[in-house]
Short mmCIF file of C-alpha atoms and ligand atoms in Angstrom, two decimals:
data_model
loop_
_atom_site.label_atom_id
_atom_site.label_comp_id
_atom_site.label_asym_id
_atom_site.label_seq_id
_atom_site.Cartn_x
_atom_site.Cartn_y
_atom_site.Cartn_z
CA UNK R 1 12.70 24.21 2.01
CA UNK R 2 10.09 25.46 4.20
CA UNK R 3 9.04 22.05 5.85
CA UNK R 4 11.42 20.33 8.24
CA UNK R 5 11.23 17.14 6.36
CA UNK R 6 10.56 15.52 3.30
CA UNK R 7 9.88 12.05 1.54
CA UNK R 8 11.80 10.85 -1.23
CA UNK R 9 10.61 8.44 -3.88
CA UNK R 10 12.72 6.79 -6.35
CA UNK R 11 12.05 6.42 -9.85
CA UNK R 12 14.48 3.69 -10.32
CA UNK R 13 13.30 1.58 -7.33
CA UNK R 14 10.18 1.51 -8.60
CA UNK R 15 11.08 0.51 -12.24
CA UNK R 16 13.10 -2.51 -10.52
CA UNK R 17 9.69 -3.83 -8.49
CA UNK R 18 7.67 -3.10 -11.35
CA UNK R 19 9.65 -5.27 -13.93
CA UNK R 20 10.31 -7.87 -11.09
CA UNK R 21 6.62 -8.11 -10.33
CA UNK R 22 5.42 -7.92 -14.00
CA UNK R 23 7.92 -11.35 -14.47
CA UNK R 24 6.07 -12.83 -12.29
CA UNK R 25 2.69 -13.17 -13.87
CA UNK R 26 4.00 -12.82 -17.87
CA UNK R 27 2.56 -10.75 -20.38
CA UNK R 28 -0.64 -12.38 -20.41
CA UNK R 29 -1.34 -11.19 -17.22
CA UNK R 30 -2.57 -7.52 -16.46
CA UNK R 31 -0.81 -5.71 -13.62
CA UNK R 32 -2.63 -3.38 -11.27
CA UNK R 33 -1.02 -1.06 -9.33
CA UNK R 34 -2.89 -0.87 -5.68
CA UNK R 35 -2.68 2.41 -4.81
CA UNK R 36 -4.94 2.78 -1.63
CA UNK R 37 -4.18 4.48 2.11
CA UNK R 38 -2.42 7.17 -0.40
CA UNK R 39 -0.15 4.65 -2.25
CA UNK R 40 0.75 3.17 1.35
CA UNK R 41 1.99 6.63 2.28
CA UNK R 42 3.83 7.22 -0.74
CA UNK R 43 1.19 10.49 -1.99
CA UNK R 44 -1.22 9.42 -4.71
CA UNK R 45 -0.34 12.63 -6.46
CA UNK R 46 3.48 11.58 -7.02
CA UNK R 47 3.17 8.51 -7.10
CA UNK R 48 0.30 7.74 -9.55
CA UNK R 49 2.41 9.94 -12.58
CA UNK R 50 5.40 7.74 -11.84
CA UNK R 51 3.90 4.30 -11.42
CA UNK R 52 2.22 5.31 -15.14
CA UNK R 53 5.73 6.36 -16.22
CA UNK R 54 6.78 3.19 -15.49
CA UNK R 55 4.55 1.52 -17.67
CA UNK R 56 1.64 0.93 -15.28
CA UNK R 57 -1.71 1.52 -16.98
CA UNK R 58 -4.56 0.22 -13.88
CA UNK R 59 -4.94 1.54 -10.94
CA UNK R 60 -7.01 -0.24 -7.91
CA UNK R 61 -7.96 2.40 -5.06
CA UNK R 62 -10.10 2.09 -1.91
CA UNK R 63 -12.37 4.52 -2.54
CA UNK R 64 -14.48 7.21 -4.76
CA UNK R 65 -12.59 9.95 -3.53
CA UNK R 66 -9.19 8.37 -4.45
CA UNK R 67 -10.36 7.25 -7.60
CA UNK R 68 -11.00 11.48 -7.92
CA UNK R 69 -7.27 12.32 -6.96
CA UNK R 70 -5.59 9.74 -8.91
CA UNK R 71 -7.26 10.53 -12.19
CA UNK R 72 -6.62 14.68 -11.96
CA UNK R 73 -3.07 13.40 -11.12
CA UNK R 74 -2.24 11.28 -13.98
CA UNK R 75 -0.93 12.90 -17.23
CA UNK R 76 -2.18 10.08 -19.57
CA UNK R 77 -5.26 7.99 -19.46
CA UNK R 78 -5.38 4.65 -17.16
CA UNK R 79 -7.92 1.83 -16.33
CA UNK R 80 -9.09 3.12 -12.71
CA UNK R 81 -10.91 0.57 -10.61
CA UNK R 82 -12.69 1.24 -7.12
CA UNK R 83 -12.62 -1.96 -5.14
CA UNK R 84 -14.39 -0.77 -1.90
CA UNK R 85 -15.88 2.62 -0.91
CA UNK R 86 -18.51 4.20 -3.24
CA UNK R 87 -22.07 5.85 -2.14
CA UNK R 88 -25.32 6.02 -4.57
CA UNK R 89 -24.62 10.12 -4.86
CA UNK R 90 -20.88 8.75 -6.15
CA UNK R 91 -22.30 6.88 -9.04
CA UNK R 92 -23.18 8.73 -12.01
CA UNK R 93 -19.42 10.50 -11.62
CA UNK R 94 -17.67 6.99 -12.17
CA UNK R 95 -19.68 5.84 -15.00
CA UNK R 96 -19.20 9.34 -16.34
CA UNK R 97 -15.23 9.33 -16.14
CA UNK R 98 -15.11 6.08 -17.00
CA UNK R 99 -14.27 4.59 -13.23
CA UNK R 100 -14.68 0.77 -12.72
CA UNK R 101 -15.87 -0.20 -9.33
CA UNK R 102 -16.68 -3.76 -7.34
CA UNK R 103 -20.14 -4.18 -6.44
CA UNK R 104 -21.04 -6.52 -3.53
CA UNK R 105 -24.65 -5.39 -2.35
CA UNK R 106 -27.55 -6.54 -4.70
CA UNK R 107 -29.38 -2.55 -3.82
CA UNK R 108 -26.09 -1.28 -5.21
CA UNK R 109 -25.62 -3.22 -8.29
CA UNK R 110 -29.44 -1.94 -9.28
CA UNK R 111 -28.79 1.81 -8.61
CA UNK R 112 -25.57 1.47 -10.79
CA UNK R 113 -27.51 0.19 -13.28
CA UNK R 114 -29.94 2.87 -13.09
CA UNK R 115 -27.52 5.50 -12.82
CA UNK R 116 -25.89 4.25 -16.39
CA UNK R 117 -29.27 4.05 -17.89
CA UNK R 118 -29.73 7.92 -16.51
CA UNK R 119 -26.61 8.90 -17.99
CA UNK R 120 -26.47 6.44 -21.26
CA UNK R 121 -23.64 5.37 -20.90
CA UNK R 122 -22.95 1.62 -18.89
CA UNK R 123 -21.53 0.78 -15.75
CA UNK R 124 -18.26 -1.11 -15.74
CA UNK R 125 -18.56 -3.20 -12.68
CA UNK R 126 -16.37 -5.87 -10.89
CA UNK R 127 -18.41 -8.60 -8.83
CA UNK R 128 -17.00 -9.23 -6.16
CA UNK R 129 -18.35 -12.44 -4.16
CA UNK R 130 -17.63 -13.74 -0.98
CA UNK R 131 -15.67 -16.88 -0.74
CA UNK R 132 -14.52 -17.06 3.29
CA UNK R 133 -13.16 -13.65 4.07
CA UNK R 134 -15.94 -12.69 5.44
CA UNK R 135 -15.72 -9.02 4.99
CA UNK R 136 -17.55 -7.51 1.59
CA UNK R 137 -18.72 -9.94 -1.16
CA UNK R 138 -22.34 -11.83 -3.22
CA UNK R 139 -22.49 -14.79 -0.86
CA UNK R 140 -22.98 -18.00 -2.81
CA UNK R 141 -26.83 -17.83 -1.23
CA UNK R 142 -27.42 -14.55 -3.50
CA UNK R 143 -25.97 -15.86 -6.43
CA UNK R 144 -29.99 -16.49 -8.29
CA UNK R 145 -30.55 -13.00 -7.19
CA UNK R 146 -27.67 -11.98 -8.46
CA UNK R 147 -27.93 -13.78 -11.90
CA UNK R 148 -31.53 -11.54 -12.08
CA UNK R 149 -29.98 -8.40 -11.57
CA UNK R 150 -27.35 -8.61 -14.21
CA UNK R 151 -29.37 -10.48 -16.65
CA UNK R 152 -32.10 -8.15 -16.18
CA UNK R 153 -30.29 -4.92 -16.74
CA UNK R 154 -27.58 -6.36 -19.46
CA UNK R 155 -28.38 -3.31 -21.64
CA UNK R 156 -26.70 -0.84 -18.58
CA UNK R 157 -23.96 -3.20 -16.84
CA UNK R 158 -20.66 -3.98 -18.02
CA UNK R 159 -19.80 -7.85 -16.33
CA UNK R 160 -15.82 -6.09 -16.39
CA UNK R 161 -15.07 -8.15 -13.94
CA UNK R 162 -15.29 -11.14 -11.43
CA UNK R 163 -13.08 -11.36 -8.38
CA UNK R 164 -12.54 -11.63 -4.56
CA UNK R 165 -9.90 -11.18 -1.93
CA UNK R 166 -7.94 -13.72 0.04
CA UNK R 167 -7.69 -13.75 3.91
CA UNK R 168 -4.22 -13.76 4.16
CA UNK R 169 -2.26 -15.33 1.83
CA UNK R 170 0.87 -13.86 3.50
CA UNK R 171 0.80 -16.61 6.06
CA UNK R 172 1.24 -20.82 5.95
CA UNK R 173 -1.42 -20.65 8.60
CA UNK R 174 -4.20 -19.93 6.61
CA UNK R 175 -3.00 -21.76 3.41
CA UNK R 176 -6.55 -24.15 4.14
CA UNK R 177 -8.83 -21.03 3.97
CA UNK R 178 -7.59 -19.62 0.85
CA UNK R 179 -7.66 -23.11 -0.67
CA UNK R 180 -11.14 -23.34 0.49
CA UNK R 181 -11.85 -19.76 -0.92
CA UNK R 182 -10.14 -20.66 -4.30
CA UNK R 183 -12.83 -23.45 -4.64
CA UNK R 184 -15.57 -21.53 -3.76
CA UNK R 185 -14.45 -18.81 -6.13
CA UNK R 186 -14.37 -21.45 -9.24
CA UNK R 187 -17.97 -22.65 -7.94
CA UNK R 188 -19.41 -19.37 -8.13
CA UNK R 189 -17.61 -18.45 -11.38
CA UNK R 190 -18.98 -21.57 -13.15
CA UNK R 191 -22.27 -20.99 -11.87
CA UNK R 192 -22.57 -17.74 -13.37
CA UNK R 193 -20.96 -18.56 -16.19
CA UNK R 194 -23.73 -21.70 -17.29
CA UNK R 195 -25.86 -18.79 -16.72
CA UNK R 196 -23.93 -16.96 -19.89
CA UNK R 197 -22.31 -14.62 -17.39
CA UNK R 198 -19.07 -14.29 -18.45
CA UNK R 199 -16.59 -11.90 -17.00
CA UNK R 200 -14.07 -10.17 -19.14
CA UNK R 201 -11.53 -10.35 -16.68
CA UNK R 202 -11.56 -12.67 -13.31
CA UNK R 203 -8.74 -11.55 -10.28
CA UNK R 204 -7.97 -12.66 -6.80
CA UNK R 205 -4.29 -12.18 -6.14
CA UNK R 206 -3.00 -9.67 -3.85
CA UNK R 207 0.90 -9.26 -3.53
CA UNK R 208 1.39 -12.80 -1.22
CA UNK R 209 -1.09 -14.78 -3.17
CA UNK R 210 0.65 -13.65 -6.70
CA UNK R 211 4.03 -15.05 -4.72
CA UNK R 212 2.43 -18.07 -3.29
CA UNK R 213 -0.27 -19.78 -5.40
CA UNK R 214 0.07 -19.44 -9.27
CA UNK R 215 -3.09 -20.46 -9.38
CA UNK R 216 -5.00 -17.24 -8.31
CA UNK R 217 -3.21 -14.88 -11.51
CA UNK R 218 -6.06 -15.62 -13.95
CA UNK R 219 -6.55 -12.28 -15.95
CA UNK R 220 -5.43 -9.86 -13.04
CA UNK R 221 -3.50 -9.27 -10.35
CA UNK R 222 -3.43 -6.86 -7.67
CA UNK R 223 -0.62 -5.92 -6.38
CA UNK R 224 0.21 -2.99 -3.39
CA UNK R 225 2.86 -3.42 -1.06
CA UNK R 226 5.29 -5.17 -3.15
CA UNK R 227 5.69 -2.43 -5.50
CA UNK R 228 6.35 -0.16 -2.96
CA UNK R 229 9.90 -2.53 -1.79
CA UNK R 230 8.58 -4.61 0.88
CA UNK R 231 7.30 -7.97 1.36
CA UNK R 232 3.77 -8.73 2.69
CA UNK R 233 5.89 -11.12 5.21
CA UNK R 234 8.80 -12.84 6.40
CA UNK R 235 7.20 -16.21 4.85
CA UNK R 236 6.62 -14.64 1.90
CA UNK R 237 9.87 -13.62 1.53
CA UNK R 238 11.73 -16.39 2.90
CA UNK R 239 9.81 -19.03 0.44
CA UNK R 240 10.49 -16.60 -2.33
CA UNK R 241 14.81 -16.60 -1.11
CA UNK R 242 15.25 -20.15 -0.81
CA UNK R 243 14.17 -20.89 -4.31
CA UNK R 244 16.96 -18.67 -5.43
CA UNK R 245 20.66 -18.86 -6.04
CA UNK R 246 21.95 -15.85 -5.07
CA UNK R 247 19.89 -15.24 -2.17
CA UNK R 248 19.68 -11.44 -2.42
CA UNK R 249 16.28 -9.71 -2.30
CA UNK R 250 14.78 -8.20 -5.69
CA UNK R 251 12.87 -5.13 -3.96
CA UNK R 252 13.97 -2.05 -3.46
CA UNK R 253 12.69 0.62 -1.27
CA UNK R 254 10.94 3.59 -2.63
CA UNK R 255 11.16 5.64 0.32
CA UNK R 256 13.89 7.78 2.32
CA UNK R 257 12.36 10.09 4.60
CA UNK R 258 14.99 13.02 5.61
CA UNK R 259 15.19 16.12 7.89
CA UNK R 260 18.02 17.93 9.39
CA UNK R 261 19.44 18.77 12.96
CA UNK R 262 18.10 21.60 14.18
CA UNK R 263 20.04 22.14 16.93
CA UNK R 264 23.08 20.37 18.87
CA UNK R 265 22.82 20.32 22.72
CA UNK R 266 25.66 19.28 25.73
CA UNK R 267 23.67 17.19 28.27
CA UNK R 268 26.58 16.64 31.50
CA UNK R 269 26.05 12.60 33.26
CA UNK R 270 23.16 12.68 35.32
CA UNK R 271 20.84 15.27 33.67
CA UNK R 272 17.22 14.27 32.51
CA UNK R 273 16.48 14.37 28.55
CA UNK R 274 13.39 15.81 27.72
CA UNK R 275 9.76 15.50 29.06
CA UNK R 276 10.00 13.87 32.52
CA UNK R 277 12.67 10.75 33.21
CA UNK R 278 12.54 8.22 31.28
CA UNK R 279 15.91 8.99 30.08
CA UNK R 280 19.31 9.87 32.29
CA UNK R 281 22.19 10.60 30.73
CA UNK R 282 24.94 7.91 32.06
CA UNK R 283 27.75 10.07 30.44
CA UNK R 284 27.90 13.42 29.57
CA UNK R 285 26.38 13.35 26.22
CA UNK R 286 25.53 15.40 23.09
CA UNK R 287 21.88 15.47 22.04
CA UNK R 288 20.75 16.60 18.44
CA UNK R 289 17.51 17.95 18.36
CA UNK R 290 15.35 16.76 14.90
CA UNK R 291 12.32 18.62 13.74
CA UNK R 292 10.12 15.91 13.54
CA UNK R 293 7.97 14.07 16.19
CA UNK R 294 4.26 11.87 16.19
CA UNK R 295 2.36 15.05 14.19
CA UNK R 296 4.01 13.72 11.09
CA UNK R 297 3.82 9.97 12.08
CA UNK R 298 7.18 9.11 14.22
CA UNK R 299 5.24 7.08 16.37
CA UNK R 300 5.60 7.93 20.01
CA UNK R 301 6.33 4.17 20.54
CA UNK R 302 9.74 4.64 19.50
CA UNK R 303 10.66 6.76 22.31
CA UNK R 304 14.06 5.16 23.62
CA UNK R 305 13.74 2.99 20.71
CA UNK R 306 13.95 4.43 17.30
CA UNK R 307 17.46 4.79 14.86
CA UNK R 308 17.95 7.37 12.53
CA UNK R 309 21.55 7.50 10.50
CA UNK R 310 23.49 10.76 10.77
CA UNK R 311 26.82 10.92 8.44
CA UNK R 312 26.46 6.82 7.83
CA UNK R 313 25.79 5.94 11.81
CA UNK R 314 23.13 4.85 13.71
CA UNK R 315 21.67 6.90 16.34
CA UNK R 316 19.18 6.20 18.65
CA UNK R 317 16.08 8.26 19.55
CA UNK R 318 16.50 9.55 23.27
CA UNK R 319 13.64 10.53 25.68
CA UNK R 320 10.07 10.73 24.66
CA UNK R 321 9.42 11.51 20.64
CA UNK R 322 7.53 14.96 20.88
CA UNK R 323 4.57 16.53 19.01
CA UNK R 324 6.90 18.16 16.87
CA UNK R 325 10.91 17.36 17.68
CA UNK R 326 12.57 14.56 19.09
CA UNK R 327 16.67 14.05 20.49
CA UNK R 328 18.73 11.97 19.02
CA UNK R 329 22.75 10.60 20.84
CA UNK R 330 24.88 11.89 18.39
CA UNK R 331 27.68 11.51 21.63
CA UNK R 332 29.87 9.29 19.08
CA UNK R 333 29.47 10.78 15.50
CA UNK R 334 32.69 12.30 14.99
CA UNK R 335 32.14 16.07 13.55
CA UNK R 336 28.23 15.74 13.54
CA UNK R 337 27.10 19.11 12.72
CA UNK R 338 23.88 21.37 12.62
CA UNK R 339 21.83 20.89 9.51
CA UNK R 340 23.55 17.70 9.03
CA UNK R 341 20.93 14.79 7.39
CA UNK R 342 18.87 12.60 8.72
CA UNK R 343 17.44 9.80 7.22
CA UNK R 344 14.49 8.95 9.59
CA UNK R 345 13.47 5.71 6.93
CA UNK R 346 15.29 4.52 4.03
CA UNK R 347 19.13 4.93 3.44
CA UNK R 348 22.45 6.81 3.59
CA UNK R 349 25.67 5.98 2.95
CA UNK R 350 25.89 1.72 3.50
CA UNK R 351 23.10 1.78 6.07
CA UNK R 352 19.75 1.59 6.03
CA UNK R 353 16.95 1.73 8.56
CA UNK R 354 13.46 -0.11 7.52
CA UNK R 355 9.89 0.09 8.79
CA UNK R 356 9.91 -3.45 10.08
CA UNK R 357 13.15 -2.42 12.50
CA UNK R 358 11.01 0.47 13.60
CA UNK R 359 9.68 -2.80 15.82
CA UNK R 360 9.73 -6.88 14.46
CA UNK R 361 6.17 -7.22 16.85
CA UNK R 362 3.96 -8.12 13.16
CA UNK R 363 4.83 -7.82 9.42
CA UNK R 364 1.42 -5.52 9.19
CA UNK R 365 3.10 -2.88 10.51
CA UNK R 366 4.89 -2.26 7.40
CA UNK R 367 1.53 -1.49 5.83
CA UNK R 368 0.49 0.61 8.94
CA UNK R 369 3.43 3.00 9.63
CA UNK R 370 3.72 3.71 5.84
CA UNK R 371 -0.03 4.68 5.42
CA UNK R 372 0.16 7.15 8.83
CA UNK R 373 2.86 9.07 7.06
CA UNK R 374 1.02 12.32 6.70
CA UNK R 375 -0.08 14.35 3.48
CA UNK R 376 1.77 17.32 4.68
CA UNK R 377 5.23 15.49 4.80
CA UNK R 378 6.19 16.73 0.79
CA UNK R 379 7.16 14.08 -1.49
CA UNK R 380 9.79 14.45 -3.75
CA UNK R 381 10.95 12.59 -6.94
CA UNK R 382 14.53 11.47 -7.27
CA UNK R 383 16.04 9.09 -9.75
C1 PLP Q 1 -5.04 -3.97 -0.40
C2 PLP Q 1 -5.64 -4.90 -1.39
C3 PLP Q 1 -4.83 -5.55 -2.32
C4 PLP Q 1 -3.32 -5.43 -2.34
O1 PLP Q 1 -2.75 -6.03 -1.20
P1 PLP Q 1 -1.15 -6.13 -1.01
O2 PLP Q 1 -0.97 -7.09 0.09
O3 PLP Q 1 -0.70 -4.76 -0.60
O4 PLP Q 1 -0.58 -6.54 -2.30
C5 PLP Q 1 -5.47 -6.35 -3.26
N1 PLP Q 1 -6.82 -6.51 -3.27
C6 PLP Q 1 -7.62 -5.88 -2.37
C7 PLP Q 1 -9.09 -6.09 -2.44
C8 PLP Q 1 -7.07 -5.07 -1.41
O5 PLP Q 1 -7.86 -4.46 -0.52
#
C-alpha cells in the first residue's frame, strides 16, 4: 500500500440505499443515480461499475467531461444524462455516444440541433425551464421561442425530456417556493404540450423532494446524496423517522476512510504540540502521528476539533492539522500501537464518526466535505 490512506466503499451499503430509495418511487418510476462532484467524493470510476451492479441503469452528471469518465468506466451500457455543463465543441461527442443533456439557452438548443443534423443522428435533449430557482432554465417568457425551435427542427431533436430543479426542498422554509415552482412547472408543461410537445419523460425530484412531496416523482427522479447514506437534512430525516415504528435510520454509509499511525510520540505536561501553541499538553501525553492532513481534504478547521477511532475509541485531533500529517491523543488507548487503524470517516468496531460531527454548523456540509475528498485518496471496494 503505497498511499497513506485509502477510501472504502461498500457494496452492501449501497444495495441497502438503492432498494430503500427504489421503494420509494415504485417500479413505475425510473431511478437516476446522481453522480456529480465525483459521486460526492466517492470516485466516478468505482463507483459508477457498482451503482450499475446494483441494478442502476441512468446516470445524471454535472458535466461533459464526467459524462466522458463515467461511460469508459462502466462495463455495461447505461442511460447517461448531462444536466449542466456542456460547450458547442462538446456536442457532436454526446449525440455520437449517445449522451442526453438539459438544454436551457435557446443558442444552445439550435447548435444541438445542428450538430445532430451534421452527424445524422438526433439529439436527445432534456428541457429544462425555470420555475423560481433562479439559476439555469427556459423562463416562461421564452416559452413561444422555445416552441419554434423544437418544432422547427423536430427532424434533429429528441423532446427526451422535460424537467427542473427545486430550491431546496430539504428545508420547511422554503416549502412556498417549491409549491410555487411545482405550479409553474405544470403551466409550462401544459403549454408545451397544447403545442403537441410532449416529453417522454418529465422529472423534478432531487433526494429531499422524492422524501417530501410525492407529487414531484412523475417519470424520474434524481437522486445523489441519499444513495451515498446520508440525508439531505435533519428535517428530512426527522419527518421521514417519525412516520416510522422502529425509529432506526434505513441508510447506510458507503464510506470509511482509513490510514495508519505512523509514528507514536511522548509529549511530558507543559510541552507545545505541533506548529506554534495552540495546544499545551496539561498532562504528559502520548501523541500518534497520522499521515494525513488538508492536501487530501482533512480540513484544517478541525484542528483541536476532529475524532478519529483507534482500536474502537475516540481520539481527538491535537494541534493544527498539517499539509500532510496531523497528532492525534492516543494518552488513554490501552496498547495503541504503530500501524494501528484509523478510521478518519466511517466506522470501526461499535463506533462511528460521520461528516456532519466533523462540525453540526449546516447539513450542506455533508455534500461539501465529501466532494473535497481528493482523486488521489484510492478507493477501494469491500463487501
Ligand atoms: C445535485 C442535483 C440533484 C441531486 O441532489 P441530491 O440532493 O444530492 O439528491 C438533482 N438534480 C439536479 C439538477 C442536481 O444538480
Amino acid at each position: 500500500m503505497f498511499h497513506s490512506s485509502y477510501i472504502e466503499i461498500s457494496k452492501s451499503a449501497l444495495q441497502n440505499n438503492i432498494n430503500f430509495l427504489k421503494q420509494q418511487v415504485g417500479p413505475n418510476v425510473t431511478f437516476s443515480s446522481v453522480i456529480k462532484g465525483n459521486a460526492y467524493g466517492h470516485g466516478i470510476e468505482v463507483f459508477g461499475p457498482l451503482a450499475q451492479a446494483c441494478g442502476i441503469d441512468h446516470f445524471s452528471v454535472f458535466s461533459a467531461d464526467e459524462a466522458q469518465r463515467l461511460q469508459d468506466a462502466l462495463p455495461r451500457p447505461a442511460t447517461i444524462m448531462i444536466m449542466g455543463y456542456i460547450d458547442n465543441p462538446e456536442l457532436e461527442w454526446a449525440i455520437e455516444h449517445d449522451i442526453e443533456f438539459f438544454v436551457f439557452e435557446p443558442d444552445r438548443l439550435i447548435e444541438a440541433a445542428k450538430a445532430a443534423a451534421k452527424i445524422g443522428k438526433p439529439a436527445r435533449v432534456h428541457i429544462e425551464l425555470e420555475t423560481g430557482m433562479n439559476r439555469t432554465g427556459f423562463s416562461p417568457s421564452e416559452l413561444d421561442h422555445l416552441k419554434t425551435i423544437l418544432l422547427k427542427y423536430s427532424q434533429h431533436l429528441v423532446l427526451q425530456g422535460l424537467c427542473t430543479h427545486f430550491a431546496g426542498a430539504e428545508s420547511f422554509q422554503n416549502h412556498e417556493r417549491v409549491m410555487a415552482q411545482q405550479q409553474s412547472f405544470e403551466a409550462q408543461r401544459k403549454a408545451l404540450e397544447e403545442s403537441g410537445l410532449v416529453p417522454k419523460q418529465t422529472h423534478t425530484a432531487c433526494s429531499a423532494a422524492m422524501m417530501g412531496y410525492q407529487d414531484t416523482h412523475m417519470d424520474m427522479v434524481r437522486v445523489g446524496i441519499m444513495q451515498y447514506g446520508f440525508w439531505p437534512s435533519p428535517e428530512v430525516y426527522s419527518q421521514y423517522v417519525s412516520r416510522q415504528k422502529n425509529r432506526t435510520d434505513p441508510l447506510q454509509r458507503l464510506i470509511n476512510w482509513k490510514s495508519r499511525i505512523m509514528s507514536l510520540k511522548q509529549v511530558p505536561q507543559g510541552e507545545f504540540v505541533g506548529y506554534g501553541s495552540s495546544f499545551q499538553a496539561p498532562r504528559d501525553m502520548v501523541m500518534a502521528v497520522v499521515p494525513v492532513g488538508y492536501a487530501w481534504g482533512y480540513s484544517r478547521s478541525l484542528s483541536n476539533q476532529g475524532q478519529v477511532l483507534i482500536q474502537g475509541h475516540q481520539a481527538g485531533v491535537v494541534g493544527i492539522v498539517n499539509m500532510n500529517v496531523m497528532m492525534v491523543d492516543v494518552t488513554d488507548i490501552p496498547n495503541v500501537q504503530k500501524d494501528d487503524e484509523v478510521v478518519l470517516l466511517g466506522k470501526q468496531g461499535s463506533q462511528s464518526i460521520s461528516v456532519a460531527s466533523f462540525s453540526e454548523l449546516s447539513s450542506q456540509l455533508n455534500y461539501e466535505l465529501l466532494t473535497r475528498l481528493p482523486l488521489n485518496i484510492p478507493r477501494v471496494v469491500v463487501a
